[in-house]
Tab-separated table of C-alpha atoms in Angstrom:
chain	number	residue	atom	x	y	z
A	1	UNK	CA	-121.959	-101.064	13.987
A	2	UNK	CA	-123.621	-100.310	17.425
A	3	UNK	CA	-125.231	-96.938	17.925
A	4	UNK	CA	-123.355	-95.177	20.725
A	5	UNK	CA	-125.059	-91.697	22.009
A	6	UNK	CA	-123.184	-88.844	21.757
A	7	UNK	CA	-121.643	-88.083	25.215
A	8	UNK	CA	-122.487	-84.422	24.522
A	9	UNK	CA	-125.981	-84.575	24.142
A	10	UNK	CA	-127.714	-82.882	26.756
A	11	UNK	CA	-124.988	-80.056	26.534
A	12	UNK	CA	-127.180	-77.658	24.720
A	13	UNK	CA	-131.209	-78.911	24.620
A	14	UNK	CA	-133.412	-76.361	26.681
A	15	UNK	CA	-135.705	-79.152	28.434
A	16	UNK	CA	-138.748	-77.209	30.143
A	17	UNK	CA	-141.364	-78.695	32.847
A	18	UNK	CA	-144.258	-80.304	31.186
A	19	UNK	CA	-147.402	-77.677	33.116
A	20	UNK	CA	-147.076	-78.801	36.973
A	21	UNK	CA	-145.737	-82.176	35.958
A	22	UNK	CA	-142.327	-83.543	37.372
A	23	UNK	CA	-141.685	-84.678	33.518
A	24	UNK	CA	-139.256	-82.428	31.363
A	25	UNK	CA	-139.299	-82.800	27.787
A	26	UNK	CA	-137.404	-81.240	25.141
A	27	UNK	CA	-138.243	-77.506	23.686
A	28	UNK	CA	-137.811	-79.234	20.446
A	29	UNK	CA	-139.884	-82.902	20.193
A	30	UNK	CA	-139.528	-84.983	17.065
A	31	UNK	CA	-142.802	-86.001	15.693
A	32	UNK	CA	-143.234	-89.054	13.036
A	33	UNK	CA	-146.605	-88.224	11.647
A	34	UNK	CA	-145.782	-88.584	7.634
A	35	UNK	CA	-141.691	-89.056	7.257
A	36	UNK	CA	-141.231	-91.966	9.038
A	37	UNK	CA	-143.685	-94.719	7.526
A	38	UNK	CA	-143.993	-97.068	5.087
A	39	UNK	CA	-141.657	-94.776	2.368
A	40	UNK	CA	-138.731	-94.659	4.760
A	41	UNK	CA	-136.222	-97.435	4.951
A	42	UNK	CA	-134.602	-97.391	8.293
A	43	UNK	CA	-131.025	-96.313	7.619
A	44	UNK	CA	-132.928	-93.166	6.478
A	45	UNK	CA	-134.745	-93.432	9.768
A	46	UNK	CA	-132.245	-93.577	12.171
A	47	UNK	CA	-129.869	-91.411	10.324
A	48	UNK	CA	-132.453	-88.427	11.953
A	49	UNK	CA	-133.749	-90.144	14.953
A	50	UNK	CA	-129.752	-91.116	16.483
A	51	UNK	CA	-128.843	-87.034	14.924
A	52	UNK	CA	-131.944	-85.996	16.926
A	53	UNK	CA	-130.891	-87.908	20.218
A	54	UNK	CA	-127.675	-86.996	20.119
A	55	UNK	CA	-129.223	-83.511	19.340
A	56	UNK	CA	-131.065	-83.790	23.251
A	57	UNK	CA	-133.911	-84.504	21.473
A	58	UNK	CA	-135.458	-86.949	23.977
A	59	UNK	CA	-139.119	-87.155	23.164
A	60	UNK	CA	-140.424	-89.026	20.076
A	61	UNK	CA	-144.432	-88.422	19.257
A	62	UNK	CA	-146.280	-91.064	17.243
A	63	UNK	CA	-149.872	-92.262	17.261
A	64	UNK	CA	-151.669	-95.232	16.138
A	65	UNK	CA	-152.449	-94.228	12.732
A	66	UNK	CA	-149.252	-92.666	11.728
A	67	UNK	CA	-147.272	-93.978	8.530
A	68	UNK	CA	-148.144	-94.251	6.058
A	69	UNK	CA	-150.227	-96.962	6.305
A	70	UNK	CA	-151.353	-96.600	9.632
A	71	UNK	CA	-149.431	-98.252	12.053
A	72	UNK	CA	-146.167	-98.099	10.267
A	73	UNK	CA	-144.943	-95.469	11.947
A	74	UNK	CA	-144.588	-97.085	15.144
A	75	UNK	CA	-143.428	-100.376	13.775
A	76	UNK	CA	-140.264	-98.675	12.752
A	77	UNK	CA	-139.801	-96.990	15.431
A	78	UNK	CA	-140.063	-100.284	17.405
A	79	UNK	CA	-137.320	-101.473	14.980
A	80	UNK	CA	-135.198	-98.465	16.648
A	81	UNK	CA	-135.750	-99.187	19.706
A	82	UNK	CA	-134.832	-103.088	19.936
A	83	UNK	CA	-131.836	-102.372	17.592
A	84	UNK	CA	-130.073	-99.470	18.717
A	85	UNK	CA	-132.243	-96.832	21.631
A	86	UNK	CA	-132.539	-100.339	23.739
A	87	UNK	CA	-130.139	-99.538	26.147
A	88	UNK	CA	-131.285	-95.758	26.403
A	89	UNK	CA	-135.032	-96.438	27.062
A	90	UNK	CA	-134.877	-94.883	30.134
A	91	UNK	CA	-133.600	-91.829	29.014
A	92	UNK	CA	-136.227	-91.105	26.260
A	93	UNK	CA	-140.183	-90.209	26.217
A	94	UNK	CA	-142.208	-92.431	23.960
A	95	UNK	CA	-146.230	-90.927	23.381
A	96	UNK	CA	-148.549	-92.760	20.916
A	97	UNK	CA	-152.809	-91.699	20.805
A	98	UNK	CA	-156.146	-93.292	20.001
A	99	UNK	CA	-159.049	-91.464	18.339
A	100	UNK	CA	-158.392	-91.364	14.655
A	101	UNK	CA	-159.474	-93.919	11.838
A	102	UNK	CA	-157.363	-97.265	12.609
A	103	UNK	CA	-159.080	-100.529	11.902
A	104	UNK	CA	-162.672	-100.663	10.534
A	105	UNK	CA	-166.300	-101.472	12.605
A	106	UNK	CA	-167.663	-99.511	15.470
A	107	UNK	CA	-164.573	-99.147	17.473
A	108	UNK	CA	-161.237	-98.720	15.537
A	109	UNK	CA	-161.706	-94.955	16.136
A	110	UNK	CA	-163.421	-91.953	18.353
A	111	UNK	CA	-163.547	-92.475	22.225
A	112	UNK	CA	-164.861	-95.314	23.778
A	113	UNK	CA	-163.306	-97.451	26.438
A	114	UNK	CA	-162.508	-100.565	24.052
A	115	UNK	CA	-160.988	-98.381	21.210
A	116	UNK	CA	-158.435	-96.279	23.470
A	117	UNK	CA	-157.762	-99.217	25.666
A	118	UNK	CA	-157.566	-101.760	22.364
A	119	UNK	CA	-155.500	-99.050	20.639
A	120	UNK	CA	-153.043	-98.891	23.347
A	121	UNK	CA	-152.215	-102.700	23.043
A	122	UNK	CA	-151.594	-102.780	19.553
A	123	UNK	CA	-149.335	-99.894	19.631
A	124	UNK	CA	-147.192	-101.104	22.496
A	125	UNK	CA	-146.940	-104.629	20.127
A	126	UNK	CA	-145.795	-102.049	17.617
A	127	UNK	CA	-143.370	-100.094	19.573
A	128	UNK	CA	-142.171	-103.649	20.990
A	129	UNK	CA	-142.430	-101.422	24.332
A	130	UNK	CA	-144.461	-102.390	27.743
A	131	UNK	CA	-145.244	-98.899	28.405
A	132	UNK	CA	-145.772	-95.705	26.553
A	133	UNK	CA	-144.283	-92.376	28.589
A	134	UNK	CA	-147.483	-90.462	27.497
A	135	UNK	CA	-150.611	-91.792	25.962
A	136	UNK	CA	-152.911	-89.479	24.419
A	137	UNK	CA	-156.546	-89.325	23.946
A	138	UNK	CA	-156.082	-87.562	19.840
A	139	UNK	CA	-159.475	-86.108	19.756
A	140	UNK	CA	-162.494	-85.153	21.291
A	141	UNK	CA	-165.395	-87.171	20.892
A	142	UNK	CA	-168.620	-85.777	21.017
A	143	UNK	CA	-170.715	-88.651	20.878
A	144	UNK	CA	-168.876	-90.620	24.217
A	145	UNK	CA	-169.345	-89.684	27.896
A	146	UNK	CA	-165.864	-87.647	28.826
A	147	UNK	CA	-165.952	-89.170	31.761
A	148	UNK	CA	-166.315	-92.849	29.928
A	149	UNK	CA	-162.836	-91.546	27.319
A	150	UNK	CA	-161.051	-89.766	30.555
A	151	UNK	CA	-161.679	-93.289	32.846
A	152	UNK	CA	-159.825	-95.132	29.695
A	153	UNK	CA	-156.904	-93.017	30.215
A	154	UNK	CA	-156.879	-93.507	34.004
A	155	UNK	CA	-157.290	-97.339	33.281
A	156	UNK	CA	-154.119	-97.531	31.381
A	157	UNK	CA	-151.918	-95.437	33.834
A	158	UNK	CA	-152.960	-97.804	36.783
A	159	UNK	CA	-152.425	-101.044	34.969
A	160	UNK	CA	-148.867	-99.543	34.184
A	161	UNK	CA	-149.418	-99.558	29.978
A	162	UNK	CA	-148.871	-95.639	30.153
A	163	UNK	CA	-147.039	-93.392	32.804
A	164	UNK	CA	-148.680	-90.069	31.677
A	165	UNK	CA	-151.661	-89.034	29.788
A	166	UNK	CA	-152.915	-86.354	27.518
A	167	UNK	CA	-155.529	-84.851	25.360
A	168	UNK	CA	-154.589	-83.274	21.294
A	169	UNK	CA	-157.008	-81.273	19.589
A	170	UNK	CA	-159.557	-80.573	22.682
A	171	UNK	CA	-160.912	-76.737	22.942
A	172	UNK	CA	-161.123	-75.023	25.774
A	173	UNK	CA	-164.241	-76.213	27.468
A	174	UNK	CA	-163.646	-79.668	26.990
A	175	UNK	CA	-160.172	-79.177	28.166
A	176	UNK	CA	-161.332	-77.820	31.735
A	177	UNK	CA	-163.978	-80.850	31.547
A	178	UNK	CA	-161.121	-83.483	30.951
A	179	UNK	CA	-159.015	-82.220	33.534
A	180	UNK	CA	-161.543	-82.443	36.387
A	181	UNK	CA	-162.250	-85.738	35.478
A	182	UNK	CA	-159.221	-87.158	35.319
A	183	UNK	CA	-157.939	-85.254	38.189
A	184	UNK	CA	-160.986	-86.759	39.930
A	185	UNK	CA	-159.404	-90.094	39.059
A	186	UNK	CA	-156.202	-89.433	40.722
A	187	UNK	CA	-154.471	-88.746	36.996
A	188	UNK	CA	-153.889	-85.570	35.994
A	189	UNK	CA	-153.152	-85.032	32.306
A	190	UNK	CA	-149.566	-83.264	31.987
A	191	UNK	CA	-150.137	-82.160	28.076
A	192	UNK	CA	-152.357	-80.758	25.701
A	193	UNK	CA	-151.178	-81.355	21.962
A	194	UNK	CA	-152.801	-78.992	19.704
A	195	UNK	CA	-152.437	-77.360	16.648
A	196	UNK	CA	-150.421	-74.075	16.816
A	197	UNK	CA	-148.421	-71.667	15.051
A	198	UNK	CA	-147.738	-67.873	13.653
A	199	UNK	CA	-150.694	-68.692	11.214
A	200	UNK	CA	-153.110	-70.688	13.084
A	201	UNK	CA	-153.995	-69.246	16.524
A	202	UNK	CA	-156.990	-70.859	17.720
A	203	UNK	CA	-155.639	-71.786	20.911
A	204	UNK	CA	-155.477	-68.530	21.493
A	205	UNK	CA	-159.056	-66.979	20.326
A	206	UNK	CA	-160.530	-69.961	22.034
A	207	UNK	CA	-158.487	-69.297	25.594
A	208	UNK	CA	-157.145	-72.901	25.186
A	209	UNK	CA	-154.004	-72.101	25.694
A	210	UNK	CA	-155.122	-69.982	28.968
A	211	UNK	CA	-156.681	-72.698	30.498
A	212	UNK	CA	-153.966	-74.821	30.252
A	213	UNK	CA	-152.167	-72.314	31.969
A	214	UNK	CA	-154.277	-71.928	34.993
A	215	UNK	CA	-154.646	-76.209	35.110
A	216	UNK	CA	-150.975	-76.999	34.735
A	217	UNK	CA	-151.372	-79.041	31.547
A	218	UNK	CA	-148.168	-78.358	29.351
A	219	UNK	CA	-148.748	-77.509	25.630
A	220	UNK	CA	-147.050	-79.480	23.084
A	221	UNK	CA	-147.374	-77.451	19.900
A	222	UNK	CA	-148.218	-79.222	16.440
A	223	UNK	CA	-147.565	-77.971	13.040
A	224	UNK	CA	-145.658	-75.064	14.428
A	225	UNK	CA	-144.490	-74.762	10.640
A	226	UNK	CA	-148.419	-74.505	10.122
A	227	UNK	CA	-147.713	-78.112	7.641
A	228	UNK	CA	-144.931	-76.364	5.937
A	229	UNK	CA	-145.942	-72.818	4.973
A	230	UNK	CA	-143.579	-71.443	7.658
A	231	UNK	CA	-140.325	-73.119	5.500
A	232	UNK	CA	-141.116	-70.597	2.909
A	233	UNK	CA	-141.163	-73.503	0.596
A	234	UNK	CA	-144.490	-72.131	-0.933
A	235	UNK	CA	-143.193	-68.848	-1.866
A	236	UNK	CA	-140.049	-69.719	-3.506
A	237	UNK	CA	-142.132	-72.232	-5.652
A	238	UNK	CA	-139.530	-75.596	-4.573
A	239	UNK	CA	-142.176	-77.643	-3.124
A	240	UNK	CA	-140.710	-81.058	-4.358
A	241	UNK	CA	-140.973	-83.923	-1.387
A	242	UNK	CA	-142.986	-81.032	0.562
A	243	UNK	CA	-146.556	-81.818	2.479
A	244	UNK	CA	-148.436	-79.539	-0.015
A	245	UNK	CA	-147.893	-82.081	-2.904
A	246	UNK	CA	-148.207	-85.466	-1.362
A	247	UNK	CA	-150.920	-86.922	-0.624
A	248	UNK	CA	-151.788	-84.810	2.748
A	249	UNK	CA	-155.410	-84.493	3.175
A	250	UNK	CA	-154.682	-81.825	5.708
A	251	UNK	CA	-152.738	-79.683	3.217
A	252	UNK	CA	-153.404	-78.444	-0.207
A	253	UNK	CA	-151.081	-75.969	-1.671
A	254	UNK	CA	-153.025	-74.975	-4.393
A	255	UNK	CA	-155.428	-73.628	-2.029
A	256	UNK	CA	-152.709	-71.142	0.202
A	257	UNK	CA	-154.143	-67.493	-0.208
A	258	UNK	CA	-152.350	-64.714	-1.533
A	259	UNK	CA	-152.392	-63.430	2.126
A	260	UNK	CA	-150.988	-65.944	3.581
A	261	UNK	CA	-148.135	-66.238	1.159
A	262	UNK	CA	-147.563	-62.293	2.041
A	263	UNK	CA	-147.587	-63.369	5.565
A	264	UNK	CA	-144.189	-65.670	4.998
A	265	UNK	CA	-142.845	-62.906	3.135
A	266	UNK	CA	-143.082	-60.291	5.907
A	267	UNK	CA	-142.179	-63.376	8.884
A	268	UNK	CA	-139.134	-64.301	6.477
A	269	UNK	CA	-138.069	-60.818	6.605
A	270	UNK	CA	-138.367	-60.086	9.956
A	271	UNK	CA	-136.459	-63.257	10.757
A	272	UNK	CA	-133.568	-61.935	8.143
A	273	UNK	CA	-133.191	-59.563	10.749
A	274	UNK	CA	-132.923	-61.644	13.460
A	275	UNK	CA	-130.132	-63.892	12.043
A	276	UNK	CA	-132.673	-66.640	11.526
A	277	UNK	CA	-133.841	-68.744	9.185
A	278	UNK	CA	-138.025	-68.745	8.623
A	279	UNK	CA	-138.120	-72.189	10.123
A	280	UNK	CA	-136.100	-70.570	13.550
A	281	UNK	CA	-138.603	-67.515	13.953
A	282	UNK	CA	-142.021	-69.435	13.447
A	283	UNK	CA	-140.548	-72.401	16.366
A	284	UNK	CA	-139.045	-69.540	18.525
A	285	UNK	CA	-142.483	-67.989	18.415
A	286	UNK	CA	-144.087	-70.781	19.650
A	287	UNK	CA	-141.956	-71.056	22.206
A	288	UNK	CA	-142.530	-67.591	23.399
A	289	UNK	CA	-145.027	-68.549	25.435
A	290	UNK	CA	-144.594	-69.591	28.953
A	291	UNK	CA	-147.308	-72.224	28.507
A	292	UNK	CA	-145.261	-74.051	25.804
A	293	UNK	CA	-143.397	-77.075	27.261
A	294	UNK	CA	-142.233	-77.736	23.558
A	295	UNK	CA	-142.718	-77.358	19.371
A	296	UNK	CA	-143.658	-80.910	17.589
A	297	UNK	CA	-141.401	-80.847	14.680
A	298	UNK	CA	-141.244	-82.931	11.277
A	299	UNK	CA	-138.843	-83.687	9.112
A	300	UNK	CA	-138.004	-85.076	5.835
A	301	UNK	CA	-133.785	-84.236	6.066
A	302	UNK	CA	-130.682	-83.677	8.585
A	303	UNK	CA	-130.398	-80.590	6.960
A	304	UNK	CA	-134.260	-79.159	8.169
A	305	UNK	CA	-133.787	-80.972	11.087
A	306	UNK	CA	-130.020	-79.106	12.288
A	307	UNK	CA	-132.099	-76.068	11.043
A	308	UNK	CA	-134.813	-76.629	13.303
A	309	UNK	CA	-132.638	-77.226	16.455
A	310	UNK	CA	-130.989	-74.305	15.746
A	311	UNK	CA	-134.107	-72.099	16.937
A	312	UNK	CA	-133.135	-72.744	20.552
A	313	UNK	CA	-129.948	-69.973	19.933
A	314	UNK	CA	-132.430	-67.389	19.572
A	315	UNK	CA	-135.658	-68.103	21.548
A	316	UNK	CA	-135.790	-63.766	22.771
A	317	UNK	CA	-138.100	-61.416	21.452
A	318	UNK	CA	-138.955	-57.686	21.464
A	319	UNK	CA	-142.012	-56.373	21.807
A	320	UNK	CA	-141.570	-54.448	18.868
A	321	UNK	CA	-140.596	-57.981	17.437
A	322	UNK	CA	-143.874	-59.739	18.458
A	323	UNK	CA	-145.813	-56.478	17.393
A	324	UNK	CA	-144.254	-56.826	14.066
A	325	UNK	CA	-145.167	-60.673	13.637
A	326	UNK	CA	-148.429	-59.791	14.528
A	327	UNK	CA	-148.761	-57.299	11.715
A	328	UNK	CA	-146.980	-59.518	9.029
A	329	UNK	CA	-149.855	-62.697	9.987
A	330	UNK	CA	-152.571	-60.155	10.353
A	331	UNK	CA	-154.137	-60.807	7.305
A	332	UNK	CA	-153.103	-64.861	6.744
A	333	UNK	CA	-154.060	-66.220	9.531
A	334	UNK	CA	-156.208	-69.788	9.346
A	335	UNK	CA	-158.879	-70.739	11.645
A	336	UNK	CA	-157.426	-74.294	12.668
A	337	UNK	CA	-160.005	-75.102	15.128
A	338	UNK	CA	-160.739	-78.487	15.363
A	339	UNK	CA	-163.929	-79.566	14.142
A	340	UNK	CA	-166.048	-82.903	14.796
C-alpha cells in the first residue's frame, strides 16, 4: 500500500527559526543514531518514521557512521525515501556529518577537505538523495586548519550537494572561529548540534550556548535524554533493549552514580507534578531556552516516540520550576564536554 501523509500533520508541531536562518525545523527532530541500522527491518522503520511525519516531525538527523555498521543508517533511510517520502522531499529536512571513524587510512575521518567532501558523496549515494538540507562538520579537529574544514563546507553548499551547514560538538571558541570563517565565505552555519540536557550542561559552563546566541547559529540539542537516564529506565531497574546494555561505547550503566540516579528521582517527581512524564520534563527543559531551535530525539518504539511528542503540550516553566530542577541535578550532573 502507498504511504499517504496525514493531512493533519502540521496541525500541532511547534516549528521554531533555526538562529537567524530562514529554515524552520521542528521543536522535536528525529535522530537515527543507533535504532535505525543494521537490526531494524524497515516495516519497523517506517512504522516510526511515517508516525513521526505525520507527527510534523519534518527533520530527520543521520551521519555517515550511523547504524549499526556505519553507513546503514542512511541506506535505510534512502530505502524510505525512494519508496514512500519520494513525493514529500520537499517538505522534509535531511542532515548527514563527516568527522567520525568511517572507512580506514588517513582520511575516512577528522577534518580535512577530501574526508568531508568524500564523506558527503557517499552519503548522498546512501540517502539516494542529490542534496542534503544540512551537512554537518561532527567534530572539531584539532590537527586541520579551521579555515581548510570550514572552506569544505562552503565547497559543498556552492556546488549544490548541501543547502545548509553546521558544526556538532564544537566549544565555544572554536564555534566563534567557525562562524567567521564561514561567514567570510559567504555561508553562514545555521546550527550547532551539541550534546545537551538536565544532566550534562557544558554548553552552558563553556558559554557555547551564549555564543550561539549572539551569532545566530540555532542549537539542535543531542541526547536531551542524556542517552537514556532521563526515561527513568535506570532507576526502575527495566533496562532491556535500553542504550546502557547494548553495545554503546558512549554509555555504560553500570557506571551511573548514585547521584545521578537521585537526580531522576527528584526530575521524575517534579515532572509528576507537572502532568508529565520524565521523558516530557527533561525535552521541555531543553527547550526552555530561546537558543534551542529543537531536541534530537531517539527511539526504539511508537510508544516513546507519542511520549516524546507529547512534551510540546507543556513546554512553560516557573521559576520556582527551573529553581527546583536545578536543585534535583545539582549533585548528578556530567561534564559532557567534548574532548579530542
Amino acid at each position: 500500500m502507498t504511504y499517504q501523509a496525514s493531512p493533519a500533520r502540521y496541525e500541532d508541531m511547534v516549528y521554531r527559526r533555526a538562529g537567524r536562518s530562514g529554515l524552520k525545523l521542528p521543536a522535536i527532530s528525529l535522530g537515527l543514531w543507533q535504532n535505525f541500522g543494521g537490526t531494524r527491518d524497515y516495516p519497523g522503520a517506517f512504522a516510526i518514521l511515517g508516525r513521526a511525519f505525520d507527527a510534523g516531525i519534518t527533520h530527520f538527523d543521520l551521519a555517515n557512521n550511523y547504524g549499526p555498521p556505519p553507513g546503514s543508517a542512511e541506506e535505510l533511510f534512502g530505502k524510505v525515501m525512494a519508496h514512500d517520502f519520494k513525493p514529500y522531499r520537499d517538505e522534509i529536512i535531511v542532515s548527514s556529518k563527516a568527522g567520525y571513524h568511517m572507512w580506514e587510512g588517513p582520511y575516512g575521518e577528522w577534518g580535512s577537505r577530501k574526508s568531508l567532501i568524500a564523506s558527503c558523496e557517499q552519503s548522498l549515494k546512501r540517502l539516494g538523495l542529490d542534496y542534503v538540507d544540512v551537512f554537518y562538520s561532527h567534530r572539531y579537529d584539532p590537527n586541520t586548519p579551521l579555515d581548510e574544514t570550514m572552506g569544505a563546507l562552503a565547497t559543498l553548499v556552492q556546488q549544490g550537494k548541501a543547502l545548509y551547514v553546521g558544526i556538532s560538538n564544537y566549544p565555544e571558541a572554536e564555534t566563534r572561529e567557525a562562524h567567521r570563517i564561514l561567514s567570510d565565505l559567504g555561508v553562514k552555519p545555521i546550527l550547532h548540534q551539541p550534546s545537551y540536557s538536565a544532566l550534562n550542561r557544558w554548553i552552558e559552563t563553556d558559554r557555547t550556548i551564549d555564543a550561539c546566541g549572539e551569532l545566530g547559529i540555532g542549537i539542535i540539542a543531542f541526547s536531551p535524554l542524556a542517552q537514556g537516564v532521563l526515561s527513568g529506565k535506570y532507576n526502575s531497574g527495566d533496562t532491556k533493549g535500553s542504550r546502557g546494555t547494548s553495545n554503546n561505547p558512549f554509555l555504560d550503566a553500570a557506571k551511573i552514580k548514585p547521584e545521578t540516579l537521585a537526580a531522576v528521582d527528584g526530575m521524575a517527581e517534579i515532572a509528576r507534578s507537572r502532568g508529565q512524564t520524565l521523558p516530557q520534563l527533561a525535552l521541555a527543559w531543553v527547550l526552555r531556552r530561546p537558543e534551542v531551535t529543537s531536541a534530537l530525539i531517539g527511539v526504539r518504539t511508537l510508544e516513546q516516540l507519542d511520549d516524546n511528542i507529547g512534551a510540546l503540550s507543556n513546554l512553560d516553566f516557573t521559576a520556582e520550576e527551573l529553581a527546583a530542577i536545578d536543585k534535583a541535578c545539582a549533585g548528578g550532573l556530567t561534564d559532557g564536554k567534548p574532548r579530542w
